[in-house]
PDB file of C-alpha atoms in Angstrom:
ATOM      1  CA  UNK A   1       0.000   0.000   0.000  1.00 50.00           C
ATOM      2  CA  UNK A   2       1.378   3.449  -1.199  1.00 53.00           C
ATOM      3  CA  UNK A   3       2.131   5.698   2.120  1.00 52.00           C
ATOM      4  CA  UNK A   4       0.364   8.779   0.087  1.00 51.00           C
ATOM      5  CA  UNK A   5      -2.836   6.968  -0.614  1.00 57.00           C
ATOM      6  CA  UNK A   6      -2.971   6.417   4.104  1.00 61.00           C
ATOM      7  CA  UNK A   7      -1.807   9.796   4.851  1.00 64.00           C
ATOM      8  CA  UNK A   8      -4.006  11.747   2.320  1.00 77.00           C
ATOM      9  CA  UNK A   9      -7.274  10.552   3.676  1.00 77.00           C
ATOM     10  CA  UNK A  10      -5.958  11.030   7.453  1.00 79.00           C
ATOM     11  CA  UNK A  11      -5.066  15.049   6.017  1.00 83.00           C
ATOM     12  CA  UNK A  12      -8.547  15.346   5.070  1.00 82.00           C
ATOM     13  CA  UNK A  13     -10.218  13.989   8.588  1.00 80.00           C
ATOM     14  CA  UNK A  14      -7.918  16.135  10.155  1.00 77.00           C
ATOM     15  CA  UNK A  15      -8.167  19.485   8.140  1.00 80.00           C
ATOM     16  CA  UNK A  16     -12.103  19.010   9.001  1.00 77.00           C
ATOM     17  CA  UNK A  17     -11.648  18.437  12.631  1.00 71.00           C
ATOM     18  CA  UNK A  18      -9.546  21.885  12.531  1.00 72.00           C
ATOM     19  CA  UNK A  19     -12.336  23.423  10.696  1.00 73.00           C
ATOM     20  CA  UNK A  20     -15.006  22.506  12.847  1.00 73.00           C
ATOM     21  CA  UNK A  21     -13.113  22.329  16.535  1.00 69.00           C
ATOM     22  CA  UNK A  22      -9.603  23.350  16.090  1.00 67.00           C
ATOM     23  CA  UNK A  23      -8.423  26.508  18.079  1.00 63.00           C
ATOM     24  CA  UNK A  24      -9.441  29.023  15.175  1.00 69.00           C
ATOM     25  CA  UNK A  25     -12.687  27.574  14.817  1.00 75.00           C
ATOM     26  CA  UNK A  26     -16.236  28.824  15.681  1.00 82.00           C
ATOM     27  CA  UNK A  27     -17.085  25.858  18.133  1.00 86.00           C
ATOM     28  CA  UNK A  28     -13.912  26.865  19.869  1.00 88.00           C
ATOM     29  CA  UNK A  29     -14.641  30.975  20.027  1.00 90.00           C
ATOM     30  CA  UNK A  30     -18.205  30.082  21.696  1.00 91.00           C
ATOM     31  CA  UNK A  31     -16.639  27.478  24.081  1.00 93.00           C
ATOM     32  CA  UNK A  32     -13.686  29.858  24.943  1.00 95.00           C
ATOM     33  CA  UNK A  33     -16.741  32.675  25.597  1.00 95.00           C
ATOM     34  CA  UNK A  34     -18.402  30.560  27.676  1.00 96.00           C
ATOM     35  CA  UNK A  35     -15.375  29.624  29.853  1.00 97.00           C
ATOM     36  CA  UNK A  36     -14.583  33.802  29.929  1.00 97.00           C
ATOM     37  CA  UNK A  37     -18.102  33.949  30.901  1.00 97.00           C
ATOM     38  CA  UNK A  38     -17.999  31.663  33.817  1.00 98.00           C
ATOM     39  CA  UNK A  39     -14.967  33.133  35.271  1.00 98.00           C
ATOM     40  CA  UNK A  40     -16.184  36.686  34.797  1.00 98.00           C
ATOM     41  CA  UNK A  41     -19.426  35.545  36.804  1.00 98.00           C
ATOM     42  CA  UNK A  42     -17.203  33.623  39.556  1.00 98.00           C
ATOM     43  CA  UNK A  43     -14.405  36.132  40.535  1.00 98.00           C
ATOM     44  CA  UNK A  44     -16.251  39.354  40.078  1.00 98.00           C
ATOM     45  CA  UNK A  45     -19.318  37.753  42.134  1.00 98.00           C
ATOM     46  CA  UNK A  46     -16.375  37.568  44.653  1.00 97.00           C
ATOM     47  CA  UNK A  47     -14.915  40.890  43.912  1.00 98.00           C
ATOM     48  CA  UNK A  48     -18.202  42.698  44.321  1.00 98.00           C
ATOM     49  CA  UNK A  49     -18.711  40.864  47.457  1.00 98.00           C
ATOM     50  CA  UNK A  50     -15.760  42.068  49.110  1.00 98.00           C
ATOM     51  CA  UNK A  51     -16.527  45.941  47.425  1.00 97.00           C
ATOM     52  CA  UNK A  52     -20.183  45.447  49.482  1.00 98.00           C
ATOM     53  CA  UNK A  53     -18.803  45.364  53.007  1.00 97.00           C
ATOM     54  CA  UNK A  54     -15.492  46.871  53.056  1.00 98.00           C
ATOM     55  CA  UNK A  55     -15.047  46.051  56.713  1.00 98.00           C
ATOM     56  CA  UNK A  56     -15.431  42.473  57.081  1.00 97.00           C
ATOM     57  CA  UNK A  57     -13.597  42.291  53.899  1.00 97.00           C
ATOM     58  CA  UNK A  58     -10.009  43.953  55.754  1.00 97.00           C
ATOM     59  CA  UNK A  59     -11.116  41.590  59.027  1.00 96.00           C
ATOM     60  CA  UNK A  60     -10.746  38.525  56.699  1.00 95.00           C
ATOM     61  CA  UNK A  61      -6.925  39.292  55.058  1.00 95.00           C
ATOM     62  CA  UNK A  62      -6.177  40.441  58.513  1.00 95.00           C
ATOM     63  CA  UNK A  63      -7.868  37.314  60.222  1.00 93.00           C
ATOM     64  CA  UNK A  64      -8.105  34.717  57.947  1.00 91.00           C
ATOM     65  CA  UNK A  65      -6.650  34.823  54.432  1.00 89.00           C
ATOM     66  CA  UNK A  66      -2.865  34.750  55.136  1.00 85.00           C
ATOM     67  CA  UNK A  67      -1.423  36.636  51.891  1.00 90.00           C
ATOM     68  CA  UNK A  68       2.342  36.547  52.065  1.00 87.00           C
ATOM     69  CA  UNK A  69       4.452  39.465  52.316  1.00 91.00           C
ATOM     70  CA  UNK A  70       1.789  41.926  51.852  1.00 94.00           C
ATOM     71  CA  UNK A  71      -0.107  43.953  54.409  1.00 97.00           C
ATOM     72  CA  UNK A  72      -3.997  42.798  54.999  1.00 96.00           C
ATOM     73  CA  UNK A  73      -5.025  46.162  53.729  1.00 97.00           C
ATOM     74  CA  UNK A  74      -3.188  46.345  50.958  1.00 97.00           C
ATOM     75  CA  UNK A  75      -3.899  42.578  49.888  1.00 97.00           C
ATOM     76  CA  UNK A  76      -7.637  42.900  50.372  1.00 97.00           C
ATOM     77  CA  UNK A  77      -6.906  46.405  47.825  1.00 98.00           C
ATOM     78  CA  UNK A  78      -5.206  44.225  44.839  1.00 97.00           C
ATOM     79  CA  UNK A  79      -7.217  41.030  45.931  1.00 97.00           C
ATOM     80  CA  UNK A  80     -10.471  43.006  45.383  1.00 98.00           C
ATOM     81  CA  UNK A  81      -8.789  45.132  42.190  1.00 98.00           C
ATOM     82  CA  UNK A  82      -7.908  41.685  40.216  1.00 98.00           C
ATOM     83  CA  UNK A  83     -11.141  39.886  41.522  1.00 98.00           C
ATOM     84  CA  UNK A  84     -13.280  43.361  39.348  1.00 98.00           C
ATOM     85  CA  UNK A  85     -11.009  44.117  36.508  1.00 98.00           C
ATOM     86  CA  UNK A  86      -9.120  40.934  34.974  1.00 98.00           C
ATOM     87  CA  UNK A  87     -12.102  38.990  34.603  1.00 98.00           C
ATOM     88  CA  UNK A  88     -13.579  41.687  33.428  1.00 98.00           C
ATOM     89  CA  UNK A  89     -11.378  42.818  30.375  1.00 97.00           C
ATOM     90  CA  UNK A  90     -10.946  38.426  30.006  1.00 97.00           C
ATOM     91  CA  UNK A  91     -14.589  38.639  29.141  1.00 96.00           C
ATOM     92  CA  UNK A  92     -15.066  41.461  26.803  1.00 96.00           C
ATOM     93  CA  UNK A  93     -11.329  40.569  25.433  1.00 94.00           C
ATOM     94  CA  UNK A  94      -9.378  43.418  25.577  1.00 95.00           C
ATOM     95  CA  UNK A  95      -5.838  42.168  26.315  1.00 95.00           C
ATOM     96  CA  UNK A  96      -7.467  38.583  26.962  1.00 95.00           C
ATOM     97  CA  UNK A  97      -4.159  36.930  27.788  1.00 96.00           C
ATOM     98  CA  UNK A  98      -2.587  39.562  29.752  1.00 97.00           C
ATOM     99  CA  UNK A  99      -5.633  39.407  31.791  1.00 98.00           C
ATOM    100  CA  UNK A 100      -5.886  35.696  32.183  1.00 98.00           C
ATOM    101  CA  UNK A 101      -1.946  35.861  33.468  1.00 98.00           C
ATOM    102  CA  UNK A 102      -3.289  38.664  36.063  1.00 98.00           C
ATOM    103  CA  UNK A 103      -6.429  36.317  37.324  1.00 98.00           C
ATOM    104  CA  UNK A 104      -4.361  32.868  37.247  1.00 98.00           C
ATOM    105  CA  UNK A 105      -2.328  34.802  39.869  1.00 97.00           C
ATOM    106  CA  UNK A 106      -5.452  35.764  41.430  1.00 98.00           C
ATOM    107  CA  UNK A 107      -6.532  32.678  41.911  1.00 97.00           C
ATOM    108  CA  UNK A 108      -3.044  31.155  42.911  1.00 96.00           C
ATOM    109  CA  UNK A 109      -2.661  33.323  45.978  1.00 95.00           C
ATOM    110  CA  UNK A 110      -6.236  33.120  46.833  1.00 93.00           C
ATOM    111  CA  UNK A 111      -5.900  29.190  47.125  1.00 93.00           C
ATOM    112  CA  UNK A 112      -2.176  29.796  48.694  1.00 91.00           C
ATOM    113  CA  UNK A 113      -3.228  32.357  51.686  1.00 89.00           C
ATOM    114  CA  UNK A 114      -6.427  30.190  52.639  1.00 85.00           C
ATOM    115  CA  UNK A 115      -5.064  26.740  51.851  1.00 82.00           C
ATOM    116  CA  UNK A 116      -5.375  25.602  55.300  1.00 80.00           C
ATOM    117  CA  UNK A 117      -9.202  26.381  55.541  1.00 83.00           C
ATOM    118  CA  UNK A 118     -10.228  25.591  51.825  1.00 85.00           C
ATOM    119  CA  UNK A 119     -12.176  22.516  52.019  1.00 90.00           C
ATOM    120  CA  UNK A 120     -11.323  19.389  48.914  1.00 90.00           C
ATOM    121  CA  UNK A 121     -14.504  20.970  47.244  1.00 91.00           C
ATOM    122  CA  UNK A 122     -12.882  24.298  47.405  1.00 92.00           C
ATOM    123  CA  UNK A 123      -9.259  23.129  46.014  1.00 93.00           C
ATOM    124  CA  UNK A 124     -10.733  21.368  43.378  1.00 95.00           C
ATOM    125  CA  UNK A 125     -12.933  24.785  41.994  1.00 96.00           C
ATOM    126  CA  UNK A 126      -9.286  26.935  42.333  1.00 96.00           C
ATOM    127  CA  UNK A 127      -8.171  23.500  40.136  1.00 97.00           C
ATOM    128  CA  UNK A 128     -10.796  24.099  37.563  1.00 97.00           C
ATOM    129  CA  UNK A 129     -10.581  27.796  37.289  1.00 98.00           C
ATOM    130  CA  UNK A 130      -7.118  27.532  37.150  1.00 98.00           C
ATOM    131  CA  UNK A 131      -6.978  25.015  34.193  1.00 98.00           C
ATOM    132  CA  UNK A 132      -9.916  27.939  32.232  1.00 98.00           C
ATOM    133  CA  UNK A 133      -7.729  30.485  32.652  1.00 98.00           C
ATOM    134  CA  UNK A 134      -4.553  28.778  31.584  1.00 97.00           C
ATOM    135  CA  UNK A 135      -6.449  27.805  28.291  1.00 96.00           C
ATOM    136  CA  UNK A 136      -7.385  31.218  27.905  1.00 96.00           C
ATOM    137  CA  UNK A 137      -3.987  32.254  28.645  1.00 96.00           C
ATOM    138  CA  UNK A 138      -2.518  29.990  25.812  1.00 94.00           C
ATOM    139  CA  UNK A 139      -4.975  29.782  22.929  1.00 92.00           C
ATOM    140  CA  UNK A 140      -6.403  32.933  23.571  1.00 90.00           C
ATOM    141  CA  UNK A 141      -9.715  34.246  23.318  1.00 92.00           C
ATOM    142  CA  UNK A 142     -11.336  32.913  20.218  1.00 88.00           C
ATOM    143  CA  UNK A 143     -12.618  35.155  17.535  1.00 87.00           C
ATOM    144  CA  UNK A 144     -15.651  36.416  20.112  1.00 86.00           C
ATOM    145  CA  UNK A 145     -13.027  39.272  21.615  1.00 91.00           C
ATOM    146  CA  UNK A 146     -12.553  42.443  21.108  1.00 92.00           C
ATOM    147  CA  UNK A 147      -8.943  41.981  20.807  1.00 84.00           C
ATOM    148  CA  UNK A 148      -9.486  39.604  18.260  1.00 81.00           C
ATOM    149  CA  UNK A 149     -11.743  41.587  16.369  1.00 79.00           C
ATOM    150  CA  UNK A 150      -9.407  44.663  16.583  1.00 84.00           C
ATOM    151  CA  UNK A 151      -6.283  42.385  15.502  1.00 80.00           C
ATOM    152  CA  UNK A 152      -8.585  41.435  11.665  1.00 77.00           C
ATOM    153  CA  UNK A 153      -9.485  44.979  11.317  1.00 81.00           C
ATOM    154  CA  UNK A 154      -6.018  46.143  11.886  1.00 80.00           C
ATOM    155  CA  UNK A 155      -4.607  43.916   8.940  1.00 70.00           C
TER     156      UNK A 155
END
């Protein structure tokens, strides 16, 4: 059997799959959108929470959440700043990756500080956000972004 005649079919299947679930495809933008979504909903949720009652919010970094090397005031400050804007320009998709980078570091010292307290539940949600935002860090936002957008009118 001629190695051409094997390989050409397996080119075809996948040159389809690309099409239809690769990175660059449709499929992909929507299920990249809905993972920017989720995370939007999840950490700003959290972020407005803290915004809400200021007070108990400083009580926890001071009491509970053990951020290294920062002060509880000033942790809570960035804590609550990431929590409202990364996952915010993540979702619309203005500087999608940079913003990703800034929330996966987010999340990372949010699981470090309370580690001790999080329940097996609780690691395993820091897991799963992690592993969204590290997609979105890597293949990027899909063609449902602004950035995206901005980079095919540009050309």
């Amino acid at each position: 059997m001629n190695t051409l005649t094997t390989v050409a079919p397996l080119t075809r299947v996948r040159t389809t799959l690309d099409r239809l679930a690769g990175p660059q495809s449709g499929l992909c933008s929507v299920v990249l959108l809905i993972a920017r979504a989720y995370l939007f909903y999840v950490f700003f949720r959290s972020g407005l929470t803290k915004l809400h009652d200021w007070d108990t919010t400083l009580l926890l970094f001071t009491e509970e959440y053990r951020v290294p090397l920062l002060p509880p005031a000033l942790a809570a400050a960035l804590g609550t700043f990431g929590e409202l804007v990364f996952p915010s320009l993540m979702l619309a998709g203005i500087v999608p990756r940079l913003a990703a980078v800034g929330l996966f570091f987010v999340n990372l010292v949010a699981a470090v500080s309370y580690w001790a307290n999080l329940s097996a539940s609780a690691i395993e949600f820091h897991f799963v956000w992690g592993v969204l935002i590290a997609i979105v860090a890597t293949v990027g936002p899909g063609w449902l972004a602004v950035h995206t957008l901005w980079q095919r009118r540009s050309k």
